[in-house]
Amino acid sequence: MSSLDAEPRSALFAAIRTLLAEPDFGAIASTRDGLLARVLAFNAAHVTPYARLVRAHASASLPAMPTDVFRFTRVAAHAPEQDVRVFRTSGTTNGARGEHAFSDLSLYDLAAKKAAEYALFPDLSGDQMTLLILAPSPDEVRDSSLSYMLGRFVEWFGDEHSAFFMKNGELDAEGLVRALDAAISRGRPIAMLGTSFAFVFAEDALGGHSVVLPEKSRIMQTGGFKGRTREFAPDEMRAMLSSRFGVRDPFIVAEYGMTELSSQLYERTLRDVLDGREPKRLLWAPPWMRVTPVDPVSLEPVSQGERGILRIDDLVNLDSVAAIQTADLGALHEGGIELLGRLPGSVPRGCSLAIEDALAKGGS
Amino acid sequence: MNTWLGRAYAVSDALRSLADPATPEGTTLRTEALRECGLSAPMIDWALTTTMAGLPTDFEVLVRNANVDGASFVRRAALILSGNVLTAPAEPLAIHAIANVPTRVKVSSSGGSFARAFLGALDRTSPEMRSLFTLHAFGREDRDSLTSLVEGAEVVTAYGGDLAMRDISASLSKSTRFIEYGHGFGALVLDVSSADDALVHGAALDVAAYDQRGCRSPQVVFAMGTRPERESFARRLSDALGEVERRLPRGPLSDEALGHERRWRQSMIAVGELYESPTAAVAAVDADTPITTPLHRNIQVHPLSAMENFADFAARAGKHLKVVGVAQEHISALDHDASRAFVGGSPHPELTAVGAMQRPRMHDYGLLRALVGSPK
């Protein structure tokens, strides 16, 4: 793949922006794969680590970039001085964090807004809602893609009562209680959005203070527990949230996002219920994304319904790599993607210790 | 068996019978180990043979240099063996026997072939010494069995991961002496600009031994030399691993392990130069910090511009860095330059010659002295 095969960024940027503005999801989906191939050709021409991967790849299809690579080297089509934002992963055992650099966030914004409108706020239709955010604000954590997105949500969907309730790693429980009580007194549905562990903080902090939020209030939770709190299985977590905040189960929606991507997936239950369908606890991928479970060894797609690690193609990753290989397990079903955890890490290591674990433990 | 050397020879005889495929003990151990530890049959044979190769000398040196004459013996000890690969229990079992200390030995519920075979062989060479040991198999979560095992033990020695160590330590009384040998890894430090074939082949053997799953196995080569020299070394090391594979094939991998291996190799292609075969891979990378490898004969070559940088790495890894393999002629110089920077007088890491990283000398004076209550 030479740079001669790749179109200029400006042409691809315009094509993606036009596609994201398209109201017909079917039309987006039918255009997606052709545009993906063009974006990947651009990535291969301008992103050195991806160019290496493409050169070494034997088959005709273009490979996906393992998320790990974002921890080891810069994955970007532009120079560092052109960065407008660098999102970082929340950290690994040895502190080496993955970095995703952006020279422009307008495509990210378009995609985030469009996906949220579909899966989280389909009934808002230009109106606004109180958003109570259980995550740090983007001013506090500039390198968190989640905080950035939630900050944008407040601008796009939030009313004047919207606020962030995680500060310096701690939950502002008193502020949250006041905001919840005020929201109930106003009687209009609200949205609570945040990390799973922040919701556990809230569960612990609120003690006997359970509330019943107005009908059609919703909760978006994301991410794992990262060792910061006790852990809950997804259905236990939903039961806890439903009981604590009086929100119906289908209105509790998990978001699936990662720093290495520019778009997000959501459970489709809220949308299903509002559209009058039986809610399915499956992930919905926006039509500009393509999610393919692949065999962990061959990296070839598995059959529908079979378990594989998720390869996620995201058109909006124009400035990095539009094909990302995750270590998350999932299966493709009619209507969406079933998330099945991560590729188990406990392969036999004998009495050896992983270097990064050793460095994290240090001399202790 | 009342003399130190007499016991040492009885233990040597028992261990050497395990190394011999013609003995009943040697045959049984090979069969059980093949089922248990995931190594190939030739690798199991190699591991047993090389581990036992220098035993009589090792034990004589141990006994003569340990300065334990007149020591008061510990009345009871416990030895906990978990998460080991094949021959790792040889040294602690041997030293407990030589020290003549009644010992409860715990093996994992899914392992223990080596300990069983050793006690079987010891029963033949010295039933009296065999009677010092009782063998116990239970899982890590079985706290009651652990409490019973360590009850009354004056010295508890444990091999295993950090979490297991924490659990064991918490179960001991304050008067119990605890000797832990946690999981770890090895590293090679080489001047690749002048690496001859013997050095490359020695490094390949160190990587391939125990399929890189031992606590002494190198997971990274710190390479002094230019980028082309590092890449050339990586390619030669990959070729040498291919040659080792013909003699000592890699054991079978689960789909899960193969998945991790594939993922790592894909990442290494993106980050640097990867030289791979179906059973081994060497990545020449320029990452800031060495990257965790999936083991099973997958290793990285990491640039080393100055010895201070390695000393910094060693200090960060602390006691987990067990062994550093260097060219034979560099051992003294490295010892002098690097050891000062290693953490607080720690005995780790051990410096050893390339090609011999996986052949531990059975010289654990600290363990022996603890078992016989010597003040030294």
XYZ file of C-alpha atoms in Angstrom:
740
model
C 0.000 0.000 0.000
C 1.649 3.267 -1.011
C 0.608 6.786 -0.228
C -0.345 7.115 -3.917
C -3.310 4.810 -3.268
C -4.600 7.002 -0.506
C -6.907 9.940 -0.985
C -6.244 13.241 0.749
C -7.529 13.502 4.290
C -9.755 16.415 3.343
C -11.694 14.289 0.845
C -12.195 11.485 3.339
C -13.093 13.887 6.106
C -15.771 15.430 3.893
C -17.106 12.025 2.904
C -17.390 10.879 6.515
C -19.006 14.125 7.611
C -21.557 13.844 4.813
C -22.254 10.258 5.763
C -22.752 11.106 9.432
C -25.238 13.800 8.439
C -27.304 11.258 6.509
C -30.576 10.632 8.386
C -31.202 7.242 6.803
C -29.231 4.608 8.741
C -29.755 2.103 5.942
C -28.069 4.443 3.510
C -25.145 4.906 5.887
C -24.732 1.165 6.280
C -24.747 0.550 2.558
C -22.044 3.161 1.986
C -19.948 2.249 4.987
C -17.788 -0.603 3.737
C -16.566 1.174 0.627
C -15.644 4.239 2.622
C -13.979 2.094 5.280
C -11.640 0.638 2.679
C -10.680 4.145 1.573
C -10.071 5.288 5.146
C -7.946 2.236 5.904
C -5.887 2.920 2.787
C -5.310 6.418 4.126
C -4.383 5.011 7.543
C -1.953 2.559 5.970
C -0.292 5.361 4.064
C 0.074 7.750 6.996
C 0.136 5.773 10.250
C 3.498 4.031 10.531
C 2.533 1.194 12.914
C -0.474 0.362 10.783
C 1.627 0.461 7.625
C 3.895 -2.168 9.213
C 0.924 -4.339 10.053
C -0.494 -4.054 6.541
C 2.857 -4.886 4.949
C 3.128 -8.054 7.029
C -0.449 -9.104 6.386
C -0.832 -12.008 4.022
C -4.496 -11.903 3.064
C -6.300 -9.394 0.877
C -8.433 -7.962 3.682
C -6.912 -5.196 5.743
C -5.871 -6.127 9.284
C -7.099 -4.530 12.486
C -4.791 -2.752 14.893
C -4.602 -4.383 18.341
C -5.586 -1.924 21.052
C -2.344 -2.750 22.897
C -0.356 -0.911 20.255
C -1.826 2.396 21.459
C 0.108 1.760 24.694
C 3.406 1.126 23.002
C 3.682 3.746 20.296
C 1.940 6.710 18.734
C -0.869 5.689 16.393
C -1.723 8.808 14.421
C -1.743 10.088 10.874
C -0.672 13.557 11.968
C 2.266 15.080 13.814
C 2.094 15.592 17.593
C 2.085 19.382 17.166
C -1.251 19.074 15.366
C -2.933 17.326 18.305
C -5.973 19.139 19.591
C -6.670 16.446 22.160
C -5.066 13.236 23.335
C -7.310 10.756 25.093
C -5.653 8.237 27.361
C -6.788 4.893 28.680
C -7.428 4.696 32.364
C -4.176 2.910 33.023
C -2.680 -0.525 33.253
C -0.714 -2.267 35.915
C 2.593 -0.637 35.013
C 1.116 2.742 34.264
C 1.669 2.561 30.496
C -1.496 4.147 29.195
C -2.845 3.901 25.694
C -3.022 7.204 23.829
C -5.379 8.216 21.063
C -4.467 11.535 19.459
C -6.911 13.698 17.522
C -6.162 16.583 15.183
C -9.853 17.410 15.019
C -12.826 16.401 17.125
C -15.659 17.434 14.865
C -16.245 13.942 13.465
C -16.050 12.504 16.983
C -18.664 14.999 18.093
C -20.997 14.263 15.187
C -20.802 10.532 15.817
C -21.197 10.769 19.593
C -24.211 13.031 19.287
C -25.914 10.950 16.642
C -25.434 7.670 18.518
C -26.654 9.170 21.804
C -29.686 10.688 20.099
C -30.599 7.254 18.816
C -29.904 5.083 21.837
C -30.151 7.348 24.897
C -32.282 10.344 24.058
C -34.611 9.332 21.210
C -37.574 10.957 22.973
C -35.888 14.290 23.573
C -36.591 15.734 20.117
C -34.736 18.988 20.612
C -35.742 19.384 24.231
C -33.304 19.168 27.113
C -33.048 17.020 30.214
C -31.240 17.141 33.539
C -28.061 15.092 33.268
C -26.468 14.002 36.521
C -22.968 12.841 35.678
C -21.154 10.377 37.902
C -17.786 10.951 36.301
C -15.195 13.728 36.450
C -15.793 16.785 34.318
C -13.653 17.271 31.190
C -12.103 20.303 32.848
C -10.752 18.087 35.606
C -9.661 15.185 33.413
C -8.808 16.524 29.991
C -7.475 13.235 28.694
C -10.559 11.124 29.422
C -12.622 10.404 26.331
C -15.576 9.523 28.558
C -15.438 12.840 30.398
C -15.095 14.660 27.106
C -18.138 12.892 25.674
C -20.228 13.463 28.785
C -19.228 17.112 28.763
C -20.492 17.359 25.221
C -23.702 15.561 26.241
C -24.322 18.254 28.839
C -23.933 20.907 26.152
C -26.174 19.096 23.666
C -28.808 17.456 25.836
C -28.488 18.902 29.334
C -30.548 21.602 30.995
C -29.340 24.143 33.531
C -29.591 21.634 36.409
C -27.071 19.246 34.867
C -23.851 18.729 36.791
C -20.844 16.496 37.446
C -20.628 14.740 40.801
C -17.188 13.114 40.765
C -14.425 15.430 41.875
C -10.827 14.463 42.648
C -11.786 10.816 42.543
C -14.559 11.173 45.101
C -18.299 11.260 44.816
C -20.062 14.424 45.927
C -22.792 12.432 47.632
C -24.478 15.370 49.310
C -24.646 17.276 46.057
C -26.039 14.220 44.326
C -28.755 13.761 46.922
C -29.782 17.403 46.587
C -29.828 17.118 42.797
C -31.881 13.911 42.900
C -34.425 15.411 45.301
C -34.686 18.541 43.173
C -35.165 16.468 40.021
C -37.954 14.492 41.670
C -39.684 17.658 42.759
C -39.575 18.975 39.189
C -41.223 15.751 38.043
C -39.455 15.532 34.689
C -37.378 12.551 33.609
C -33.637 12.861 34.064
C -30.593 10.910 32.972
C -27.822 9.664 35.203
C -24.634 8.829 33.346
C -21.369 7.540 34.700
C -18.881 4.812 35.337
C -19.888 1.550 36.946
C -17.623 2.096 39.919
C -19.011 5.598 40.493
C -22.492 4.100 40.672
C -21.187 1.686 43.295
C -19.739 4.670 45.184
C -23.215 6.188 45.029
C -24.840 2.992 46.226
C -22.543 2.928 49.234
C -22.809 6.635 49.958
C -26.559 6.991 49.683
C -27.247 4.454 52.401
C -30.945 4.500 53.209
C -31.688 7.261 50.735
C -33.475 5.482 47.895
C -35.372 7.510 45.364
C -37.944 6.941 42.673
C -36.987 9.082 39.716
C -39.691 10.407 37.406
C -41.020 8.001 34.790
C -38.760 7.605 31.737
C -35.683 8.625 33.679
C -32.687 6.660 32.479
C -29.255 5.520 33.497
C -26.212 5.060 31.300
C -23.367 3.143 32.901
C -20.064 2.282 31.352
C -16.743 0.655 32.009
C -15.637 -1.905 34.509
C -14.897 -1.564 38.179
C -11.101 -1.259 37.743
C -10.506 -2.676 41.178
C -11.865 0.476 42.798
C -14.997 -1.075 44.259
C -16.549 -4.451 44.779
C -17.730 -5.923 41.500
C -21.206 -6.760 40.259
C -22.421 -8.931 37.435
C -24.347 -6.874 34.851
C -27.784 -8.094 35.954
C -26.914 -7.528 39.624
C -25.743 -4.034 38.774
C -28.977 -3.244 36.959
C -31.032 -4.628 39.834
C -29.096 -2.444 42.256
C -29.534 0.666 40.114
C -33.199 -0.039 39.539
C -33.812 -0.487 43.231
C -31.768 2.533 44.286
C -33.093 5.040 41.764
C -36.473 3.606 40.838
C -35.581 3.315 37.168
C -37.125 0.514 35.086
C -34.696 -2.130 33.866
C -34.930 -1.342 30.122
C -34.094 2.282 30.902
C -30.740 1.214 32.298
C -28.358 1.130 29.365
C -24.746 0.068 29.198
C -22.463 2.045 26.953
C -19.511 0.304 25.321
C -16.741 2.626 24.348
C -12.994 2.656 24.417
C -10.318 5.260 24.141
C -9.014 3.718 20.938
C -12.366 4.238 19.184
C -14.190 7.426 18.240
C -17.722 6.015 18.341
C -19.749 4.255 20.994
C -22.093 1.294 21.175
C -25.134 1.160 23.440
C -27.494 -1.457 24.706
C -30.648 -1.095 22.742
C -33.260 -1.683 25.436
C -34.318 1.911 25.949
C -34.739 2.464 22.252
C -36.643 -0.792 21.868
C -39.104 0.101 24.603
C -39.683 3.597 23.296
C -40.223 2.158 19.808
C -42.671 -0.380 21.211
C -40.467 -3.404 20.670
C -39.557 -6.154 23.079
C -36.311 -4.905 24.644
C -33.205 -6.892 23.746
C -30.212 -6.733 26.034
C -27.820 -6.509 23.082
C -25.411 -3.826 21.945
C -26.418 -1.624 19.089
C -23.605 -0.412 16.855
C -24.141 2.782 14.882
C -24.232 2.072 11.148
C -20.882 3.758 10.541
C -19.310 1.053 12.673
C -18.867 -2.599 11.774
C -18.444 -5.113 14.561
C -17.088 -8.526 13.658
C -16.336 -11.295 16.156
C -13.208 -13.059 14.937
C -11.341 -16.186 15.918
C -8.576 -15.161 18.384
C -5.964 -17.191 16.549
C -6.813 -16.935 12.862
C -8.436 -13.497 13.213
C -10.986 -14.650 10.641
C -14.693 -13.916 11.250
C -16.637 -16.553 13.158
C -20.174 -17.591 12.255
C -23.177 -15.666 13.535
C -23.869 -16.596 17.146
C -20.354 -17.916 17.746
C -18.023 -16.395 20.270
C -15.023 -14.401 19.066
C -12.941 -11.375 19.950
C -14.456 -8.193 18.604
C -12.888 -6.473 15.639
C -14.443 -3.035 15.461
C -14.242 -0.923 12.342
C -15.064 2.693 13.067
C -15.134 5.148 10.170
C -14.613 8.049 12.534
C -11.101 6.854 13.439
C -9.789 8.725 10.419
C -6.706 10.091 12.192
C -5.586 6.794 13.741
C -6.757 3.417 12.434
C -10.333 2.664 11.448
C -10.011 -1.040 12.250
C -9.388 -1.913 15.885
C -8.831 -5.374 17.294
C -10.088 -5.576 20.840
C -9.592 -8.365 23.369
C -13.295 -8.272 24.233
C -15.320 -11.374 23.567
C -18.688 -11.195 21.931
C -21.138 -12.863 19.602
C -23.199 -11.441 16.804
C -26.939 -12.084 16.953
C -29.947 -10.925 15.056
C -30.475 -7.457 16.481
C -27.111 -6.806 18.031
C -23.966 -7.877 19.756
C -23.753 -9.899 22.926
C -20.770 -8.878 25.043
C -19.128 -11.844 26.770
C -16.289 -10.345 28.773
C -12.624 -10.285 27.903
C -10.365 -12.904 26.421
C -9.231 -14.718 29.555
C -5.772 -13.680 30.596
C -4.970 -16.602 32.790
C -2.950 -18.680 30.395
C -0.467 -20.984 32.135
C 2.553 -18.959 33.179
C 4.214 -21.501 35.459
C 6.242 -19.625 38.050
C 7.021 -16.761 35.717
C 5.753 -13.292 36.401
C 4.773 -10.832 33.681
C 7.299 -8.015 33.352
C 4.673 -5.313 33.629
C 3.303 -6.901 36.805
C 6.803 -7.077 38.218
C 7.426 -3.426 37.470
C 4.087 -2.517 39.019
C 4.914 -4.428 42.184
C 8.362 -2.884 42.225
C 10.950 -3.878 44.730
C 8.349 -4.906 47.265
C 21.507 -41.506 57.932
C 23.430 -39.464 60.439
C 25.995 -37.568 58.463
C 25.490 -34.529 56.296
C 27.292 -36.049 53.355
C 25.483 -39.346 53.764
C 22.154 -37.589 53.502
C 23.383 -35.482 50.596
C 24.381 -38.599 48.677
C 21.068 -40.313 49.424
C 19.247 -37.292 48.057
C 21.530 -37.152 45.031
C 20.848 -40.809 44.306
C 17.107 -40.266 44.570
C 17.152 -37.248 42.276
C 19.413 -38.916 39.741
C 17.051 -41.857 39.532
C 14.381 -39.373 38.457
C 16.651 -38.094 35.729
C 17.184 -41.610 34.419
C 14.376 -42.654 32.041
C 15.248 -46.313 32.616
C 14.283 -46.317 36.300
C 10.667 -46.941 37.396
C 10.614 -43.544 39.144
C 12.013 -41.800 36.077
C 9.464 -43.460 33.820
C 6.522 -42.662 36.051
C 7.579 -39.061 36.499
C 7.880 -38.539 32.747
C 4.414 -39.964 32.179
C 2.801 -37.874 34.906
C 4.683 -34.705 34.006
C 3.626 -34.987 30.396
C 0.019 -34.983 31.531
C 0.532 -32.288 34.128
C 2.914 -29.551 33.093
C 2.295 -28.817 29.415
C 5.866 -29.379 28.261
C 6.830 -31.731 25.443
C 8.371 -35.110 26.270
C 11.872 -34.131 25.030
C 11.702 -30.910 27.064
C 10.710 -32.833 30.190
C 13.598 -35.184 29.625
C 15.996 -32.275 29.075
C 14.732 -30.499 32.209
C 15.196 -33.540 34.406
C 18.611 -34.358 32.995
C 20.080 -30.859 33.191
C 18.669 -30.100 36.630
C 20.185 -33.224 38.128
C 23.460 -33.054 36.195
C 25.605 -31.426 38.858
C 23.875 -32.684 41.974
C 26.566 -34.520 43.950
C 28.959 -31.626 43.499
C 26.275 -29.091 44.314
C 25.325 -30.809 47.528
C 28.880 -31.373 48.609
C 29.572 -27.696 48.091
C 26.399 -26.848 49.938
C 27.195 -28.989 52.940
C 30.866 -28.017 53.147
C 30.282 -24.289 52.773
C 27.104 -23.873 54.740
C 28.949 -23.863 58.046
C 26.138 -25.602 59.906
C 28.174 -27.794 62.229
C 26.782 -27.798 65.726
C 23.530 -26.216 64.687
C 20.334 -27.060 66.496
C 17.847 -28.633 64.150
C 14.403 -27.252 63.523
C 11.836 -29.733 64.795
C 9.209 -29.213 62.137
C 8.928 -27.377 58.819
C 6.363 -26.914 56.112
C 7.089 -26.584 52.425
C 4.448 -25.167 50.125
C 4.874 -25.795 46.415
C 2.389 -24.134 44.108
C 2.539 -22.851 40.562
C 5.884 -24.416 39.723
C 7.084 -25.874 36.475
C 8.322 -29.439 36.853
C 11.733 -29.371 38.538
C 11.437 -26.208 40.653
C 10.671 -28.248 43.818
C 13.934 -30.215 43.515
C 16.067 -27.793 45.487
C 13.774 -27.154 48.473
C 12.848 -30.827 48.774
C 16.490 -31.821 48.664
C 17.550 -29.260 51.240
C 14.787 -30.206 53.665
C 15.913 -33.824 53.369
C 19.575 -32.998 53.812
C 18.705 -30.860 56.837
C 16.916 -33.887 58.299
C 13.850 -31.872 59.249
C 10.363 -33.427 59.505
C 8.423 -31.584 56.830
C 4.848 -31.354 55.666
C 4.860 -30.742 51.925
C 1.904 -29.134 50.211
C 1.459 -29.514 46.464
C -1.291 -27.983 44.344
C -4.412 -30.049 43.854
C -3.628 -30.384 40.146
C 0.139 -30.874 40.408
C 2.722 -32.547 42.505
C 4.171 -35.176 40.207
C 7.754 -34.177 40.959
C 7.305 -34.184 44.738
C 5.562 -37.566 44.632
C 8.262 -39.030 42.434
C 11.044 -37.644 44.621
C 9.569 -39.121 47.777
C 9.120 -42.429 45.982
C 12.766 -42.420 44.951
C 13.898 -41.371 48.426
C 11.981 -44.273 49.880
C 14.274 -46.543 47.897
C 17.547 -44.798 48.785
C 16.666 -44.002 52.415
C 13.305 -45.030 53.917
C 14.360 -43.273 57.093
C 14.683 -39.939 55.261
C 11.481 -40.581 53.352
C 9.682 -40.855 56.674
C 10.553 -37.214 57.382
C 7.967 -36.110 54.824
C 4.192 -36.139 54.589
C 2.572 -35.044 51.364
C -0.626 -32.964 51.239
C -2.623 -31.836 48.219
C -5.283 -29.172 48.474
C -6.409 -26.024 46.715
C -5.438 -22.456 47.556
C -8.873 -21.636 48.887
C -8.734 -24.412 51.497
C -7.697 -22.301 54.494
C -8.339 -25.020 57.066
C -5.886 -27.374 55.393
C -3.331 -24.588 55.166
C -3.704 -23.850 58.872
C -3.179 -27.517 59.713
C -0.177 -27.718 57.422
C 1.725 -24.866 59.019
C 0.651 -25.591 62.604
C 3.717 -26.185 64.740
C 6.139 -25.475 61.898
C 9.103 -23.366 62.927
C 10.050 -22.647 59.329
C 7.640 -22.359 56.426
C 9.055 -22.149 52.924
C 6.723 -21.303 50.080
C 7.066 -21.201 46.328
C 4.272 -19.475 44.423
C 2.659 -16.239 43.336
C 2.440 -13.060 45.379
C -1.206 -13.578 46.314
C -0.491 -17.062 47.614
C 2.450 -15.659 49.588
C 0.244 -13.059 51.189
C -2.319 -15.679 52.209
C 0.335 -17.970 53.629
C 2.110 -15.194 55.500
C -1.188 -14.125 57.062
C -1.793 -17.649 58.332
C 1.495 -17.878 60.254
C 2.225 -17.103 63.867
C 4.773 -14.423 64.603
C 7.319 -16.954 65.787
C 7.294 -18.848 62.505
C 10.099 -18.046 60.118
C 8.729 -17.529 56.618
C 10.932 -17.984 53.574
C 9.201 -17.023 50.376
C 10.223 -17.592 46.828
C 7.780 -15.652 44.680
C 7.238 -15.712 40.969
C 9.623 -13.824 38.788
C 11.403 -13.643 35.480
C 14.813 -13.448 33.898
C 16.479 -11.071 31.490
C 19.408 -11.293 29.125
C 21.868 -8.401 28.885
C 23.965 -8.724 25.767
C 26.262 -6.726 23.543
C 24.663 -7.803 20.283
C 27.214 -6.002 18.126
C 29.640 -8.802 18.833
C 27.350 -11.757 19.495
C 28.830 -14.955 18.132
C 26.807 -18.032 17.241
C 27.467 -19.712 20.580
C 25.986 -16.738 22.408
C 22.926 -16.683 20.172
C 22.353 -20.390 20.597
C 22.826 -20.136 24.336
C 20.248 -17.383 24.488
C 17.852 -19.489 22.411
C 18.207 -22.368 24.830
C 17.523 -20.086 27.789
C 14.340 -18.841 26.102
C 13.145 -22.260 25.012
C 13.811 -24.049 28.295
C 10.591 -24.834 30.159
C 8.853 -23.056 27.293
C 9.860 -19.771 28.932
C 7.522 -20.400 31.863
C 10.104 -20.680 34.596
C 10.861 -17.939 37.072
C 14.366 -17.872 35.644
C 13.178 -17.672 32.033
C 14.247 -14.579 30.131
C 11.366 -12.464 28.899
C 13.476 -9.667 27.451
C 16.891 -9.216 25.889
C 18.459 -5.880 26.776
C 20.617 -5.366 23.750
C 23.578 -3.033 23.414
C 24.098 -2.187 19.771
C 22.652 -0.210 16.906
C 19.145 -0.782 15.650
C 20.349 -2.845 12.640
C 22.493 -4.903 15.009
C 19.532 -5.498 17.320
C 17.356 -6.518 14.412
C 20.042 -8.803 13.078
C 20.396 -10.388 16.507
C 16.622 -10.824 16.738
C 16.587 -12.616 13.394
C 19.482 -14.872 14.415
C 17.822 -15.626 17.744
C 14.623 -16.552 15.924
C 16.584 -18.877 13.640
C 18.307 -20.435 16.646
C 14.955 -20.976 18.348
C 13.903 -22.840 15.231
C 16.881 -25.140 15.662
C 16.099 -25.693 19.337
C 12.528 -26.524 18.369
C 13.722 -29.509 16.347
C 15.467 -30.930 19.404
C 13.196 -29.678 22.174
C 9.760 -28.996 20.727
C 7.418 -26.580 22.398
C 4.549 -28.108 24.343
C 0.963 -27.866 23.131
C -0.822 -24.549 23.667
C -4.490 -24.008 24.431
C -6.550 -21.938 21.994
C -6.575 -19.252 24.634
C -2.796 -19.129 24.856
C -2.528 -19.171 21.072
C -4.931 -16.231 20.978
C -2.747 -14.221 23.339
C 0.311 -15.155 21.350
C -1.281 -14.012 18.102
C -2.388 -10.753 19.627
C 1.097 -10.027 20.975
C 2.735 -10.846 17.685
C 0.346 -8.573 15.793
C 1.218 -5.789 18.221
C 4.930 -6.390 17.842
C 4.672 -6.240 14.058
C 3.122 -2.804 14.433
C 5.716 -1.602 16.933
C 8.932 -3.065 15.540
C 10.370 -5.954 13.590
C 9.078 -9.430 14.307
C 10.859 -12.621 13.339
C 8.532 -15.528 13.884
C 7.856 -19.170 13.300
C 4.811 -21.143 14.422
C 6.536 -21.995 17.713
C 8.700 -18.977 18.507
C 9.001 -15.265 17.869
C 11.520 -12.535 18.528
C 10.486 -8.890 18.371
C 12.997 -6.062 18.052
C 11.164 -3.077 19.499
C 11.943 0.440 20.676
C 9.257 0.837 23.330
C 10.108 2.879 26.424
C 9.652 -0.079 28.756
C 9.847 -3.806 28.082
C 6.484 -5.210 27.182
C 4.909 -8.250 28.780
C 5.200 -11.224 26.474
C 2.840 -14.184 26.210
C 5.826 -16.468 26.998
C 5.915 -19.866 25.268
C 9.038 -18.788 23.372
C 8.016 -15.262 22.470
C 10.618 -12.712 23.468
C 11.524 -9.117 22.800
C 14.845 -7.465 22.114
C 14.919 -4.111 23.838
C 17.527 -1.382 23.282
C 19.987 -0.715 26.094
C 22.001 2.438 25.657
C 23.764 2.356 29.011
C 24.133 -0.009 31.933
C 22.562 2.606 34.207
C 19.310 2.079 32.327
C 19.401 -1.604 33.072
C 20.198 -0.938 36.704
C 17.142 1.304 36.845
C 15.013 -1.444 35.346
C 16.410 -3.989 37.797
C 15.683 -1.695 40.706
C 12.095 -1.277 39.523
C 11.622 -5.017 39.123
C 13.217 -5.678 42.508
C 13.194 -9.218 43.798
C 11.012 -10.362 40.905
C 13.986 -10.202 38.550
C 15.546 -13.524 39.488
C 18.314 -14.075 36.999
C 20.281 -12.036 34.506
C 22.031 -13.919 31.761
C 25.198 -12.340 30.389
C 28.090 -13.440 28.247
C 30.528 -15.445 30.333
C 33.340 -12.928 29.897
C 31.160 -10.070 31.098
C 29.961 -11.549 34.359
C 32.586 -9.950 36.571
C 32.339 -6.507 35.033
C 28.562 -6.520 35.129
C 28.534 -7.726 38.676
C 30.695 -4.818 39.689
C 28.860 -2.133 37.731
C 25.310 -3.270 38.051
C 25.110 -4.818 41.447
C 25.616 -1.510 43.248
C 22.392 -0.266 41.750
C 20.359 -3.298 42.655
C 17.999 -2.927 45.512
C 19.259 -2.689 49.063
C 21.740 -5.496 49.156
C 19.198 -7.974 47.831
C 20.705 -11.252 46.638
C 18.676 -10.850 43.452
C 19.208 -10.999 40.641
C 21.669 -13.804 40.201
C 24.099 -13.269 37.354
C 24.712 -16.311 35.240
C 26.222 -17.205 31.916
C 24.053 -17.268 28.825
C 22.931 -20.787 28.054
C 22.853 -21.763 31.729
C 20.064 -19.557 33.056
C 17.818 -22.536 33.622
C 20.331 -24.644 35.488
C 20.038 -23.509 39.069
C 22.874 -24.329 41.390
C 21.505 -26.090 44.442
C 23.251 -23.799 46.849
C 20.527 -22.189 48.891
C 22.550 -21.633 52.036
C 19.865 -19.348 53.441
C 17.251 -22.081 53.389
C 19.609 -24.670 54.819
C 20.707 -22.386 57.620
C 17.125 -21.542 58.448
C 16.231 -25.214 58.662
C 19.067 -26.089 60.972
C 18.667 -22.986 63.090
C 22.182 -21.775 62.380
C 22.868 -18.221 63.417
C 24.666 -17.491 60.150
